[in-house]
Coordinates of C-alpha atoms in Angstrom, one line a residue:
M1 CA 74.4 142.1 26.8
T2 CA 74.2 141.2 30.4
D3 CA 71.8 144.1 31.0
A4 CA 69.3 142.7 28.5
P5 CA 67.3 140.5 31.0
Q6 CA 66.6 143.5 33.2
R7 CA 65.5 145.7 30.3
L8 CA 63.3 143.1 28.5
R9 CA 60.1 143.7 30.4
S10 CA 61.2 145.7 33.5
N11 CA 63.5 148.6 34.1
R12 CA 63.3 148.2 37.9
P13 CA 66.5 147.3 39.8
I14 CA 67.0 143.7 41.0
V15 CA 68.3 142.2 44.2
V16 CA 69.1 138.5 44.4
V17 CA 69.1 136.8 47.8
S18 CA 70.3 133.3 48.8
N19 CA 72.0 131.6 51.7
R20 CA 75.0 130.7 49.6
G21 CA 76.4 133.4 47.3
P22 CA 78.1 133.3 43.9
V23 CA 81.5 134.1 45.3
T24 CA 83.3 132.7 48.3
F25 CA 86.6 133.7 49.9
D26 CA 89.7 131.8 51.1
F27 CA 92.8 133.1 52.8
A28 CA 95.9 133.4 50.8
P29 CA 99.3 132.4 52.4
D30 CA 99.8 136.1 53.4
G31 CA 96.4 136.1 55.2
S32 CA 94.6 138.2 52.7
P33 CA 91.1 137.1 51.5
V34 CA 91.1 135.8 47.9
A35 CA 87.8 135.4 45.9
R36 CA 86.7 132.5 43.8
R37 CA 83.5 131.7 42.0
A38 CA 81.4 129.4 44.1
G39 CA 80.0 126.1 42.9
G40 CA 76.3 125.2 43.0
G41 CA 73.5 125.4 40.6
L42 CA 72.2 128.8 41.5
A43 CA 75.4 130.7 40.9
T44 CA 75.8 128.9 37.5
A45 CA 72.1 129.3 36.6
I46 CA 71.8 133.1 37.0
G47 CA 75.4 134.2 37.5
N48 CA 76.0 135.0 33.8
A49 CA 72.8 136.9 33.6
I50 CA 73.7 139.4 36.3
V51 CA 77.5 139.5 36.3
G52 CA 78.6 143.0 35.4
T53 CA 75.2 144.6 36.1
D54 CA 74.0 146.7 39.0
T55 CA 72.2 143.8 40.6
V56 CA 73.1 143.3 44.3
W57 CA 73.4 139.7 45.6
I58 CA 72.9 139.3 49.3
A59 CA 74.2 136.1 50.9
A60 CA 75.5 134.7 54.2
S61 CA 79.2 134.5 55.1
L62 CA 80.2 130.8 55.1
S63 CA 83.9 130.9 55.9
E64 CA 86.2 132.9 58.1
A65 CA 87.5 134.8 55.0
D66 CA 83.9 135.5 54.0
R67 CA 83.3 137.0 57.5
Q68 CA 86.4 139.2 57.2
V69 CA 85.2 140.5 53.8
A70 CA 81.6 141.0 55.2
G71 CA 82.9 143.8 57.4
E72 CA 83.7 145.9 54.3
G73 CA 80.1 146.4 53.3
L74 CA 79.0 146.1 49.7
I75 CA 81.9 144.7 47.6
E76 CA 82.5 144.0 44.0
S77 CA 84.2 140.7 43.2
E78 CA 84.3 138.4 40.2
G79 CA 81.8 140.7 38.4
F80 CA 79.2 140.6 41.2
R81 CA 78.1 143.3 43.6
L82 CA 78.0 141.3 46.8
H83 CA 76.6 142.0 50.3
L84 CA 77.7 139.3 52.7
L85 CA 76.0 138.9 56.1
N86 CA 78.3 138.2 59.0
I87 CA 76.1 135.9 61.0
E88 CA 77.4 134.6 64.4
P89 CA 78.3 130.9 64.1
G90 CA 76.3 130.1 67.2
L91 CA 73.2 131.5 65.4
F92 CA 74.0 130.1 62.0
A93 CA 74.4 126.5 63.1
P94 CA 70.9 125.9 64.4
F95 CA 69.5 127.9 61.5
Y96 CA 71.3 125.8 58.9
N97 CA 71.8 122.4 60.5
T98 CA 68.8 122.0 62.7
I99 CA 66.0 123.7 60.8
A100 CA 67.0 124.2 57.1
N101 CA 68.8 120.9 56.5
G102 CA 67.7 118.9 59.5
T103 CA 64.0 119.7 59.3
L104 CA 62.8 121.5 56.2
W105 CA 64.9 119.4 53.8
F106 CA 63.7 116.2 55.4
L107 CA 60.1 117.4 55.4
H108 CA 60.0 118.5 51.7
H109 CA 61.8 115.3 50.6
G110 CA 59.8 112.9 52.7
L111 CA 62.8 111.6 54.5
F112 CA 61.6 111.5 58.1
D113 CA 61.5 108.1 59.8
A114 CA 58.3 108.8 61.6
G115 CA 58.9 106.2 64.3
R116 CA 61.9 108.1 65.4
R117 CA 61.9 111.6 63.8
P118 CA 61.0 114.4 63.9
R119 CA 61.0 115.2 67.6
F120 CA 60.1 118.8 68.2
D121 CA 61.7 119.3 71.6
R122 CA 62.9 122.4 73.4
R123 CA 66.1 122.4 71.4
F124 CA 64.1 122.4 68.2
H125 CA 62.0 125.4 69.3
D126 CA 65.2 127.3 70.2
A127 CA 66.6 126.5 66.8
W128 CA 63.4 127.8 65.2
S129 CA 63.9 131.0 67.0
A130 CA 67.4 131.1 65.4
F131 CA 65.9 130.4 62.0
R132 CA 63.5 133.3 62.4
E133 CA 66.3 135.6 63.6
V134 CA 68.6 134.8 60.6
N135 CA 65.6 135.3 58.2
D136 CA 65.1 138.7 59.9
L137 CA 68.8 139.5 59.4
F138 CA 68.3 138.9 55.7
T139 CA 65.2 141.0 55.7
R140 CA 67.0 143.9 57.2
A141 CA 69.9 143.6 54.7
I142 CA 67.4 143.6 51.8
A143 CA 65.7 146.7 53.3
D144 CA 69.0 148.5 53.6
E145 CA 70.3 147.6 50.1
A146 CA 67.3 147.5 47.9
P147 CA 66.7 150.6 45.8
E148 CA 63.2 152.1 45.7
G149 CA 60.8 149.9 43.9
A150 CA 63.2 147.0 43.3
L151 CA 62.4 143.5 42.4
V152 CA 63.7 141.0 45.0
L153 CA 64.4 137.4 44.0
V154 CA 64.8 135.2 47.1
H155 CA 66.0 131.6 46.7
D156 CA 65.2 128.4 48.6
Y157 CA 63.8 127.0 51.7
H158 CA 66.4 128.6 54.0
L159 CA 64.8 132.0 53.6
S160 CA 61.1 131.0 53.7
L161 CA 60.2 133.6 56.3
V162 CA 61.5 136.7 54.5
G163 CA 58.4 137.4 52.5
S164 CA 56.1 138.6 55.2
S165 CA 58.7 140.6 57.2
L166 CA 60.0 142.3 54.0
A167 CA 56.5 143.3 52.9
A168 CA 56.0 144.9 56.3
V169 CA 59.2 147.0 56.3
R170 CA 59.6 147.8 52.6
P171 CA 56.1 147.8 51.0
D172 CA 57.6 149.5 47.9
L173 CA 59.4 146.3 46.9
N174 CA 58.0 143.3 45.1
S175 CA 59.5 139.9 45.9
V176 CA 59.5 136.4 44.5
H177 CA 60.5 133.2 46.3
F178 CA 61.9 130.3 44.3
H179 CA 61.9 126.8 45.9
H180 CA 64.7 124.6 44.5
T181 CA 63.5 121.6 46.4
P182 CA 60.1 119.7 46.3
F183 CA 57.4 121.0 48.5
C184 CA 55.7 118.7 50.9
G185 CA 51.9 118.0 51.0
P186 CA 49.5 119.0 53.8
N187 CA 49.8 115.7 55.6
A188 CA 53.6 116.1 55.9
L189 CA 53.3 119.8 56.8
A190 CA 50.9 118.8 59.7
M191 CA 53.9 117.2 61.4
L192 CA 55.2 120.6 62.2
P193 CA 53.9 122.3 65.4
D194 CA 50.8 124.3 64.4
A195 CA 52.3 127.7 65.2
I196 CA 55.5 126.9 63.2
A197 CA 53.6 125.6 60.2
G198 CA 51.5 128.8 60.2
E199 CA 54.6 131.0 60.5
L200 CA 56.2 129.1 57.6
M201 CA 53.2 129.5 55.3
L202 CA 52.6 133.1 56.3
G203 CA 56.3 133.9 55.5
L204 CA 55.9 132.4 52.0
A205 CA 52.5 134.0 51.5
G206 CA 54.2 137.4 52.0
F207 CA 55.9 137.0 48.6
D208 CA 54.1 138.3 45.5
A209 CA 54.8 135.0 43.8
C210 CA 56.3 131.6 44.7
G211 CA 58.1 129.6 42.0
F212 CA 58.8 125.9 41.7
Q213 CA 60.7 123.4 39.5
S214 CA 57.6 121.2 38.8
P215 CA 53.8 121.6 38.7
R216 CA 53.7 118.9 41.3
W217 CA 55.6 121.0 43.8
A218 CA 53.5 124.1 43.0
Q219 CA 50.3 122.1 43.6
A220 CA 51.6 120.7 46.9
F221 CA 52.4 124.2 48.0
E222 CA 49.0 125.5 47.0
S223 CA 47.4 122.7 48.9
C224 CA 49.4 123.5 52.0
A225 CA 48.7 127.2 51.8
K226 CA 44.9 126.6 51.5
S227 CA 45.0 124.1 54.3
V228 CA 46.8 126.4 56.7
L229 CA 45.8 129.9 55.5
G230 CA 42.6 129.3 53.6
T231 CA 44.1 130.8 50.4
S232 CA 47.3 130.5 48.3
P233 CA 49.6 133.2 46.9
A234 CA 50.4 133.3 43.1
T235 CA 52.6 130.5 41.9
F236 CA 54.6 129.8 38.8
V237 CA 56.6 126.9 37.4
A238 CA 60.1 127.5 36.0
P239 CA 62.5 124.5 35.9
V240 CA 66.2 125.5 36.1
A241 CA 68.1 125.0 32.9
V242 CA 71.6 123.9 32.1
D243 CA 74.3 126.4 30.9
A244 CA 75.2 124.5 27.8
D245 CA 78.1 126.8 26.9
D246 CA 79.7 126.5 30.3
L247 CA 79.2 122.7 30.1
A248 CA 80.8 122.5 26.6
G249 CA 83.8 124.5 27.9
T250 CA 84.4 122.0 30.6
V251 CA 84.1 119.1 28.2
V252 CA 86.9 120.4 26.0
S253 CA 89.2 121.4 28.9
A254 CA 92.5 119.5 29.3
T255 CA 91.4 118.4 32.8
C256 CA 88.2 116.8 31.6
R257 CA 89.9 115.2 28.6
D258 CA 92.6 113.7 30.8
A259 CA 89.9 112.4 33.2
L260 CA 88.0 110.8 30.3
D261 CA 91.2 109.1 29.0
E262 CA 91.7 107.7 32.5
L263 CA 88.1 106.5 32.8
N264 CA 88.3 104.8 29.4
E265 CA 91.5 103.0 30.5
Q266 CA 89.7 101.8 33.7
V267 CA 86.6 100.7 31.9
G268 CA 88.0 99.4 28.6
P269 CA 85.4 98.1 26.1
R270 CA 82.8 97.3 28.8
N271 CA 79.4 99.0 29.1
L272 CA 79.3 101.8 31.7
I273 CA 76.6 102.7 34.2
V274 CA 77.2 106.1 35.8
R275 CA 75.8 108.1 38.6
V276 CA 76.9 111.5 39.7
D277 CA 75.5 112.6 43.1
R278 CA 76.1 113.9 46.5
I279 CA 76.0 111.3 49.3
E280 CA 72.5 112.5 50.2
L281 CA 69.6 110.5 51.6
S282 CA 67.2 111.7 49.0
K283 CA 69.5 110.6 46.1
N284 CA 68.8 106.9 46.9
L285 CA 72.3 105.6 46.5
L286 CA 71.7 102.4 48.5
R287 CA 68.8 101.2 46.3
G288 CA 70.8 102.1 43.2
F289 CA 73.7 99.8 44.3
L290 CA 71.3 97.1 45.3
A291 CA 69.7 97.2 41.9
F292 CA 73.1 96.8 40.3
D293 CA 73.8 93.8 42.6
D294 CA 70.5 92.3 41.5
L295 CA 71.3 92.9 37.8
I296 CA 74.6 91.0 38.1
E297 CA 72.9 88.2 40.0
T298 CA 69.8 87.8 37.8
H299 CA 71.6 88.5 34.5
P300 CA 74.9 86.7 34.7
E301 CA 75.6 87.6 31.0
W302 CA 76.5 91.1 32.3
R303 CA 79.3 89.8 34.6
E304 CA 82.6 91.3 33.6
R305 CA 80.8 93.2 30.8
V306 CA 79.5 96.2 32.7
V307 CA 81.0 98.6 35.3
F308 CA 79.1 100.9 37.6
A309 CA 81.0 104.1 38.1
A310 CA 79.7 106.1 41.1
F311 CA 81.0 109.7 41.4
V312 CA 79.4 110.5 44.8
Y313 CA 80.8 113.0 47.2
P314 CA 80.0 113.6 50.9
S315 CA 77.4 116.1 51.9
R316 CA 76.1 117.7 55.2
E317 CA 78.5 115.8 57.3
G318 CA 77.6 117.9 60.3
L319 CA 74.4 115.9 60.5
L320 CA 74.6 112.4 62.2
E321 CA 72.2 110.9 59.7
Y322 CA 74.5 111.8 56.8
Q323 CA 77.6 110.5 58.6
A324 CA 75.8 107.1 59.1
Y325 CA 74.5 107.1 55.5
R326 CA 77.9 107.6 54.1
L327 CA 79.3 104.6 56.1
E328 CA 76.3 102.5 55.0
V329 CA 76.9 103.4 51.3
E330 CA 80.6 102.6 51.5
G331 CA 80.0 99.3 53.3
L332 CA 77.4 98.2 50.7
V333 CA 79.8 99.0 47.8
R334 CA 82.6 97.0 49.5
R335 CA 80.2 94.0 49.9
I336 CA 79.1 94.1 46.3
N337 CA 82.6 94.3 45.0
D338 CA 83.8 91.6 47.3
R339 CA 80.9 89.4 46.1
W340 CA 81.5 89.8 42.4
R341 CA 85.0 91.0 41.6
T342 CA 87.4 88.9 39.5
P343 CA 91.1 89.4 38.9
T344 CA 90.3 91.5 35.9
W345 CA 87.0 93.2 36.9
E346 CA 86.0 95.6 39.6
P347 CA 82.2 95.9 39.3
I348 CA 81.8 99.3 41.1
L349 CA 84.3 102.1 40.6
Y350 CA 83.6 104.3 43.7
D351 CA 84.9 107.9 43.7
P352 CA 84.0 110.0 46.7
S353 CA 86.0 113.1 45.6
D354 CA 84.2 116.3 44.6
N355 CA 85.9 116.5 41.1
Y356 CA 83.7 118.3 38.6
P357 CA 85.8 117.7 35.5
R358 CA 85.9 113.9 36.3
S359 CA 82.2 113.8 36.8
I360 CA 81.6 115.5 33.5
A361 CA 84.0 113.1 31.8
A362 CA 81.9 110.2 33.2
L363 CA 78.8 111.9 31.7
C364 CA 80.5 111.9 28.4
R365 CA 81.2 108.1 28.6
Y366 CA 78.1 106.5 30.1
D367 CA 76.0 103.9 28.3
V368 CA 73.4 104.2 31.1
L369 CA 72.9 107.2 33.4
L370 CA 71.1 106.2 36.6
V371 CA 69.2 109.0 38.3
N372 CA 66.9 107.5 40.9
P373 CA 66.2 110.0 43.7
I374 CA 63.5 109.3 46.3
R375 CA 62.4 112.9 45.6
D376 CA 64.2 115.7 43.9
G377 CA 63.2 119.3 43.2
L378 CA 64.7 118.9 39.7
N379 CA 68.0 117.1 39.2
L380 CA 70.4 118.9 36.8
V381 CA 72.6 115.8 36.2
A382 CA 69.7 114.3 34.2
K383 CA 69.9 117.3 31.9
E384 CA 73.6 117.6 31.8
G385 CA 74.3 114.0 30.9
P386 CA 72.4 114.0 27.5
L387 CA 74.0 117.3 26.5
V388 CA 77.6 116.0 26.8
N389 CA 77.3 112.2 26.3
Q390 CA 79.2 110.8 23.3
R391 CA 77.7 107.3 23.2
N392 CA 74.0 107.7 22.7
G393 CA 73.6 106.9 26.4
V394 CA 70.2 106.1 27.9
V395 CA 68.9 107.8 31.1
A396 CA 67.2 105.6 33.7
L397 CA 65.2 108.3 35.6
S398 CA 63.2 108.4 38.8
R399 CA 59.6 109.5 38.2
E400 CA 59.9 111.3 41.6
A401 CA 62.5 113.8 40.2
G402 CA 61.1 117.1 39.1
V403 CA 63.0 116.8 35.8
W404 CA 60.8 113.8 35.0
D405 CA 58.2 116.3 33.8
E406 CA 60.6 117.5 31.1
L407 CA 62.5 114.2 30.2
G408 CA 59.9 111.6 31.0
G409 CA 58.9 111.0 27.4
A410 CA 62.5 110.1 26.5
A411 CA 64.0 108.6 29.6
L412 CA 63.3 105.1 31.0
E413 CA 61.0 105.3 34.1
V414 CA 62.3 104.2 37.5
N415 CA 60.2 103.7 40.6
P416 CA 62.9 104.7 43.1
F417 CA 61.7 102.3 45.8
D418 CA 61.5 99.2 43.5
V419 CA 65.0 97.6 43.6
A420 CA 64.0 94.7 41.3
G421 CA 62.2 97.1 38.9
T422 CA 65.3 99.4 38.8
S423 CA 67.4 96.3 38.0
D424 CA 65.1 95.4 35.1
V425 CA 65.3 99.0 33.8
L426 CA 69.1 98.8 33.9
H427 CA 69.0 95.5 32.0
A428 CA 66.6 97.0 29.4
A429 CA 68.8 100.1 28.9
L430 CA 72.0 98.0 28.5
S431 CA 70.1 95.7 26.0
M432 CA 68.7 98.5 23.9
G433 CA 69.7 98.3 20.2
P434 CA 71.6 101.1 18.4
A435 CA 68.6 102.6 16.6
D436 CA 66.6 102.8 19.8
R437 CA 69.5 104.3 21.7
E438 CA 70.0 106.9 19.1
R439 CA 66.3 107.8 19.2
H440 CA 66.3 108.1 23.0
A441 CA 69.5 110.1 23.1
G442 CA 68.3 112.5 20.5
S443 CA 65.0 113.1 22.2
L444 CA 66.8 113.6 25.6
R445 CA 69.2 116.1 24.1
Q446 CA 66.4 118.1 22.5
R447 CA 64.4 118.2 25.7
A448 CA 67.4 119.0 27.9
S449 CA 68.4 121.9 25.7
A450 CA 64.9 123.4 25.3
R451 CA 65.5 126.0 28.0
T452 CA 68.4 128.3 28.9
P453 CA 69.5 129.8 32.3
N454 CA 68.4 133.1 31.0
D455 CA 64.9 131.8 30.4
W456 CA 64.7 130.7 34.0
Y457 CA 66.0 134.1 35.3
L458 CA 63.5 136.0 33.2
E459 CA 60.6 133.9 34.3
Q460 CA 61.3 135.0 37.9
I461 CA 61.2 138.6 36.8
H462 CA 58.1 138.1 34.7
A463 CA 56.3 136.6 37.6
L464 CA 56.4 140.1 39.1
D465 CA 55.6 142.0 35.9
D466 CA 51.9 142.5 36.9
H467 CA 52.8 143.7 40.4
E468 CA 53.2 147.4 41.1
P469 CA 55.4 148.4 43.9
G470 CA 53.5 148.1 47.2
G471 CA 50.7 146.2 45.5
D472 CA 48.2 143.9 47.2
R473 CA 49.7 140.5 48.0
S474 CA 46.4 138.8 48.8

């Protein structure tokens, strides 16, 4: 059954490439490396489609145990055929922290504070050289591992330069790049040094096709390509889907049921607003909490009748901006709780632990799910919530999330920058009558379940169906 996606419209071998792989390793007490399935949307989205097949997955070593295993060459673990690259930490750090997360992530999500950042100094240019070198290491690994005429599926902004170098060394291969994030527009791209903007777009133009979560991001990419290169490579839109079976398995697990019982005990009969996010600047946590504060102030009828449960866990703490943001978020939560709490009511339940079953339990229980990113490639939580929710919960969704294109007709629209407007949406969602709630929830479930992870995987392969090995990429 797992071979079916490859046979459907292509019998060519497949190689998957990403910075983070589907398996990670830790050291056992005896010092031996032990494998475990990695978290993350990519491993979940296509893992079941390729596990047990001949597909090779190439990824970076992210732990000391990973690096030990990388020395063994191609390995088989947890049903995957895995090639881990052993990248020197001194090379990986500027690749990952300075360029991928510190520059490209900020660029594509519109997060730069232009009065202060970006500053493209000598350190940045040295880091870009490291970014190029790591991309070249991935290219060489693909060239070594890919069978003749293979289809290569490369994932995310970390590996934006692979396309052109891979086409040069292995013209028999066809490759697709899938961008999980938004893509910036030409004005934002123009902030990059001209030579680097050109190198970035040439790298992406080297792929046979570039995929995106939303038509908006595809159009932005095409505009950037035409602005810098005068032309654009082929693009396609294929939003990632939720693995409903995997999600259902978590819901019925003992761990999730226990977490739901605990949450029900904490919340009692009150209404529950939920958010599940990383503590990430683009997720817009501060404005979400400020909107809740405004809700309690302007609608006193909700005092002691609603709880905001925030399941938000730290992210990218190697970057100073993220360290400062976490402190700001935690400080705001304390101030709001100090302002409004009573002996029997804690307005915000703040949980910074990365506890997946507890997060899913919260999605089962919410009356309102707040998803208000400044900008987001997709946002799977907005799809997961309606599929597991047991209370006909309403989704308050930012129009700047890629998933708005799929759920916008059923979710309540949020302007992520409008705190007062977000407060009004929360009030409207909490005030909605049973019939309207049922109608909204049913429409959300239908839209969220319309696609499967296998659909998404196949769309990447189908994007290359019309390309012969070594075909023209222009």
